[in-house]
CSV table of C-alpha atoms in Angstrom, one decimal:
chain,number,residue,atom,x,y,z
A,1,MET,CA,23.4,-5.4,18.6
A,2,GLU,CA,25.8,-7.6,20.6
A,3,ALA,CA,28.9,-9.4,19.7
A,4,GLY,CA,28.1,-12.6,17.8
A,5,ASP,CA,24.6,-11.4,16.7
A,6,SER,CA,23.7,-12.3,13.1
A,7,TRP,CA,22.8,-9.2,11.1
A,8,ASP,CA,20.5,-11.1,8.8
A,9,ILE,CA,18.3,-12.1,11.8
A,10,LYS,CA,18.8,-9.2,14.3
A,11,ILE,CA,18.3,-6.2,12.0
A,12,PRO,CA,14.9,-7.2,10.6
A,13,ALA,CA,13.7,-8.1,14.1
A,14,CYS,CA,14.8,-4.7,15.5
A,15,LEU,CA,13.2,-2.9,12.6
A,16,GLN,CA,9.9,-4.8,13.3
A,17,ARG,CA,10.0,-3.6,17.0
A,18,SER,CA,10.8,0.0,16.2
A,19,LYS,CA,8.3,2.9,16.0
A,20,VAL,CA,10.7,5.4,14.4
A,21,ILE,CA,13.4,4.3,12.0
A,22,LEU,CA,16.2,6.8,11.2
A,23,LEU,CA,18.0,6.3,7.9
A,24,LEU,CA,21.3,8.2,7.9
A,25,ILE,CA,22.1,8.5,4.2
A,26,THR,CA,25.6,9.3,3.0
A,27,LYS,CA,27.0,9.6,-0.5
A,28,ASP,CA,28.5,6.1,-0.2
A,29,TRP,CA,25.2,4.4,0.9
A,30,SER,CA,25.0,2.2,-2.3
A,31,GLU,CA,28.3,0.5,-1.4
A,32,SER,CA,26.6,-1.3,1.6
A,33,PRO,CA,24.3,-4.2,0.6
A,34,TYR,CA,23.1,-4.4,4.2
A,35,PHE,CA,22.0,-0.7,4.2
A,36,ARG,CA,20.1,-1.3,0.9
A,37,GLU,CA,18.2,-4.1,2.6
A,38,GLU,CA,17.5,-2.0,5.8
A,39,VAL,CA,16.0,0.8,3.6
A,40,ILE,CA,13.8,-1.6,1.7
A,41,ARG,CA,12.5,-3.3,4.8
A,42,SER,CA,11.9,0.1,6.5
A,43,ILE,CA,10.0,1.5,3.6
A,44,ALA,CA,7.9,-1.7,3.4
A,45,LEU,CA,7.0,-1.5,7.1
A,46,GLU,CA,5.9,2.1,6.8
A,47,ARG,CA,3.9,1.6,3.6
A,48,ASN,CA,2.1,-1.4,5.1
A,49,GLN,CA,1.4,0.1,8.5
A,50,PRO,CA,1.8,3.9,8.3
A,51,SER,CA,0.2,4.4,11.7
A,52,ASN,CA,2.7,2.1,13.4
A,53,TYR,CA,6.0,3.0,11.7
A,54,HIS,CA,7.6,6.3,10.8
A,55,VAL,CA,10.8,6.5,8.6
A,56,LEU,CA,12.9,9.6,8.8
A,57,THR,CA,15.5,10.1,6.1
A,58,ILE,CA,18.6,12.1,7.2
A,59,LEU,CA,21.0,13.3,4.5
A,60,VAL,CA,24.5,13.5,5.9
A,61,ASP,CA,25.9,14.5,2.5
A,62,ALA,CA,24.7,16.3,-0.6
A,63,ILE,CA,23.2,13.6,-2.8
A,64,PRO,CA,21.6,14.1,-6.3
A,65,VAL,CA,17.9,13.2,-6.3
A,66,GLY,CA,18.4,10.4,-8.8
A,67,GLU,CA,21.0,8.7,-6.5
A,68,LEU,CA,18.8,8.4,-3.4
A,69,PRO,CA,17.9,4.9,-2.1
A,70,TYR,CA,14.8,3.1,-3.1
A,71,GLY,CA,11.6,4.5,-1.6
A,72,THR,CA,13.1,7.7,-0.3
A,73,LEU,CA,12.7,10.0,-3.3
A,74,THR,CA,9.3,11.4,-2.3
A,75,LYS,CA,10.2,11.9,1.4
A,76,GLN,CA,10.9,15.2,3.1
A,77,HIS,CA,14.5,14.8,4.2
A,78,ILE,CA,16.2,16.2,7.2
A,79,HIS,CA,19.4,17.9,6.0
A,80,VAL,CA,22.3,17.8,8.4
A,81,MET,CA,25.3,18.5,6.3
A,82,GLY,CA,27.9,20.2,8.3
A,83,GLU,CA,25.4,21.1,11.1
A,84,ASP,CA,25.3,20.4,14.9
A,85,TYR,CA,22.1,18.5,14.5
A,86,PRO,CA,21.6,16.1,17.5
A,87,ASN,CA,19.1,18.3,19.3
A,88,ALA,CA,17.0,19.0,16.2
A,89,LEU,CA,17.0,15.3,15.4
A,90,VAL,CA,15.8,14.4,19.0
A,91,GLN,CA,13.0,16.9,18.6
A,92,HIS,CA,11.8,15.2,15.4
A,93,VAL,CA,11.8,11.8,17.0
A,94,TYR,CA,10.0,12.9,20.1
A,95,SER,CA,7.3,14.7,18.1
A,96,ILE,CA,6.6,11.5,16.2
A,97,LEU,CA,6.7,9.3,19.3
A,98,SER,CA,4.2,11.6,21.0
A,99,MET,CA,1.6,10.8,18.3
A,100,GLU,CA,-1.1,8.2,19.1
A,101,VAL,CA,0.1,4.9,17.6
A,102,SER,CA,-2.5,2.4,16.5
A,103,VAL,CA,-1.8,-1.3,16.5
A,104,GLU,CA,-4.3,-2.2,13.9
A,105,LYS,CA,-3.1,-4.0,10.8
A,106,PRO,CA,-4.2,-2.9,7.3
A,107,VAL,CA,-7.0,-4.9,5.7
A,108,PHE,CA,-5.9,-5.5,2.1
A,109,GLU,CA,-4.7,-8.3,-0.1
A,110,HIS,CA,-1.4,-7.8,-1.8
A,111,GLU,CA,-1.1,-9.0,-5.3
A,112,LEU,CA,1.7,-11.4,-4.2
A,113,HIS,CA,-0.6,-13.1,-1.8
A,114,HIS,CA,-1.9,-15.1,-4.8
A,115,TYR,CA,1.4,-16.9,-4.8
A,116,PRO,CA,2.6,-19.4,-2.1
A,117,THR,CA,5.7,-18.7,-0.2
A,118,GLY,CA,7.2,-22.2,-0.9
A,119,PRO,CA,8.5,-24.6,-1.8
A,120,MET,CA,11.6,-23.6,-3.8
A,121,VAL,CA,11.3,-23.1,-7.5
A,122,PRO,CA,14.1,-24.9,-9.5
A,123,SER,CA,16.0,-22.9,-12.1
A,124,LEU,CA,14.7,-25.2,-14.9
A,125,SER,CA,11.2,-23.8,-14.3
A,126,ILE,CA,12.3,-20.3,-15.4
A,127,PRO,CA,11.9,-19.7,-19.2
A,128,ARG,CA,15.3,-18.9,-20.7
A,129,ASP,CA,13.6,-16.5,-23.1
A,130,LEU,CA,12.5,-14.5,-20.0
A,131,VAL,CA,16.0,-14.4,-18.6
A,132,ARG,CA,17.3,-13.3,-22.0
A,133,THR,CA,14.7,-10.5,-22.2
A,134,TYR,CA,15.9,-9.2,-18.8
A,135,ALA,CA,19.4,-9.3,-20.0
A,136,ASP,CA,18.5,-7.4,-23.3
A,137,LEU,CA,16.3,-4.7,-21.8
A,138,ILE,CA,17.9,-3.9,-18.4
A,139,PRO,CA,21.2,-2.0,-18.5
A,140,ALA,CA,23.8,-3.2,-16.0
A,141,ALA,CA,23.6,0.1,-14.1
A,142,HIS,CA,19.9,-0.6,-13.4
A,143,CYS,CA,20.1,-4.2,-12.4
A,144,ARG,CA,20.3,-3.5,-8.7
A,145,ASP,CA,17.3,-1.1,-9.0
A,146,VAL,CA,15.1,-4.0,-10.3
A,147,ILE,CA,16.3,-6.3,-7.5
A,148,ASP,CA,15.4,-3.5,-5.0
A,149,GLU,CA,12.0,-3.1,-6.5
A,150,ALA,CA,11.4,-6.9,-6.4
A,151,ASP,CA,12.5,-7.0,-2.8
A,152,ALA,CA,10.3,-4.1,-1.9
A,153,LEU,CA,7.3,-5.8,-3.4
A,154,ARG,CA,8.1,-9.0,-1.5
A,155,LEU,CA,8.4,-7.1,1.8
A,156,GLU,CA,5.2,-5.0,1.2
A,157,ALA,CA,3.4,-8.3,0.9
A,158,ASP,CA,5.0,-9.8,4.1
A,159,PRO,CA,6.9,-7.2,6.1
A,160,GLY,CA,7.9,-9.5,9.0
A,161,PRO,CA,11.5,-10.2,9.9
A,162,GLU,CA,11.1,-13.9,8.8
A,163,THR,CA,10.6,-12.8,5.1
A,164,THR,CA,13.7,-13.6,3.0
A,165,ILE,CA,14.6,-11.6,-0.1
A,166,VAL,CA,17.2,-11.6,-2.8
A,167,GLN,CA,20.3,-9.8,-1.3
A,168,HIS,CA,22.8,-8.1,-3.6
A,169,ARG,CA,25.7,-9.9,-1.8
A,170,GLU,CA,24.3,-13.2,-3.1
A,171,LEU,CA,24.6,-12.1,-6.7
A,172,LEU,CA,27.3,-11.3,-9.2
A,173,ILE,CA,28.4,-7.7,-9.7
A,174,PRO,CA,26.3,-6.6,-12.7
A,175,GLU,CA,28.9,-4.1,-14.1
A,176,TYR,CA,31.5,-6.8,-14.4
A,177,THR,CA,29.2,-9.7,-15.4
A,178,PRO,CA,27.5,-10.7,-18.7
A,179,THR,CA,23.9,-9.5,-18.0
A,180,TYR,CA,22.4,-12.9,-19.0
A,181,ASN,CA,24.6,-14.6,-16.3
A,182,TYR,CA,23.5,-12.0,-13.8
A,183,TRP,CA,19.8,-12.5,-14.4
A,184,SER,CA,20.1,-16.3,-14.6
A,185,MET,CA,21.7,-16.2,-11.1
A,186,ALA,CA,19.1,-13.7,-9.9
A,187,PHE,CA,16.2,-15.9,-10.9
A,188,ASN,CA,18.0,-19.0,-9.4
A,189,THR,CA,18.4,-17.1,-6.1
A,190,ALA,CA,14.8,-15.9,-6.1
A,191,GLY,CA,13.7,-19.5,-6.7
A,192,LEU,CA,15.5,-20.5,-3.5
A,193,HIS,CA,13.2,-18.1,-1.6
A,194,GLY,CA,10.1,-19.6,-3.1
A,195,PRO,CA,7.4,-18.8,-5.8
A,196,ARG,CA,6.3,-15.5,-4.1
A,197,MET,CA,9.8,-14.1,-4.5
A,198,VAL,CA,10.1,-15.3,-8.1
A,199,ALA,CA,6.7,-13.6,-8.9
A,200,ALA,CA,8.0,-10.4,-7.3
A,201,LEU,CA,11.0,-10.5,-9.6
A,202,VAL,CA,8.8,-11.0,-12.6
A,203,MET,CA,6.5,-8.1,-11.6
A,204,ALA,CA,9.5,-5.8,-11.1
A,205,GLY,CA,11.1,-6.5,-14.4
A,206,PRO,CA,10.3,-5.4,-18.0
A,207,LYS,CA,6.6,-4.7,-18.8
A,208,PRO,CA,4.8,-7.3,-20.9
A,209,GLU,CA,4.4,-4.8,-23.7
A,210,GLN,CA,8.2,-4.6,-24.0
A,211,MET,CA,8.5,-8.3,-24.7
A,212,SER,CA,8.0,-10.4,-27.8
A,213,ASP,CA,4.7,-12.3,-28.1
A,214,VAL,CA,6.4,-15.6,-27.3
A,215,THR,CA,8.2,-14.3,-24.2
A,216,ARG,CA,5.1,-12.6,-23.0
A,217,LEU,CA,3.1,-15.8,-23.2
A,218,LYS,CA,5.9,-17.7,-21.3
A,219,ARG,CA,5.9,-15.0,-18.6
A,220,ASP,CA,2.2,-15.3,-18.1
A,221,ALA,CA,2.4,-19.1,-18.1
A,222,LEU,CA,5.1,-18.9,-15.4
A,223,LEU,CA,3.0,-16.6,-13.2
A,224,GLU,CA,0.1,-18.9,-13.6
A,225,THR,CA,2.2,-21.9,-12.7
A,226,LEU,CA,3.6,-20.1,-9.6
A,227,ARG,CA,0.1,-19.5,-8.4
A,228,GLY,CA,-0.5,-23.2,-7.9
A,229,TRP,CA,3.1,-24.1,-7.0
A,230,ARG,CA,3.3,-27.1,-4.6
């Protein structure tokens, strides 16, 4: 990174070019919206092309399991709390770099590939009943988790640096905002990124069986509309 570089452009591009991605996780990681995005992008790259990307999670502080970043819960972490760790860390990196790295891309179709990437989806196209359901069923403390899940789905479908996602800094603070207003803004923001991002947010939200019959029908109708969005 050089002075004047845009983080939104440079960081995804650097991740795309990396073979090994080191995630240094401190107890304060959740306070950085940029770090959240870096983690989601890194996990998406590894899941999409596991032979090309390797993500190492390094715990700098003691962190409860339930408070770890998205996608890192099932990883074997490197614990470095209070240790002189540089040499051990270098050995981990070199052992991975010494592996034979394939450049082949996975052959599969992601569920989100049924939805186009554009054009934008206006807010009036999102059923208000669906927004209300998100507000009623998702506690404020878990709003960011749903956004993270939606972003991860979007990046799993298209892990390239050009893929845009809903960033927490674009949204209101859920703990200090009426939840309906938060989700209204979240859907509006997703719409700016196109129908594929809106579909990801719908898939990451409450399950259809949790919804009323009317809302479930509107949800299904929205997804069907997004498939043919032009």
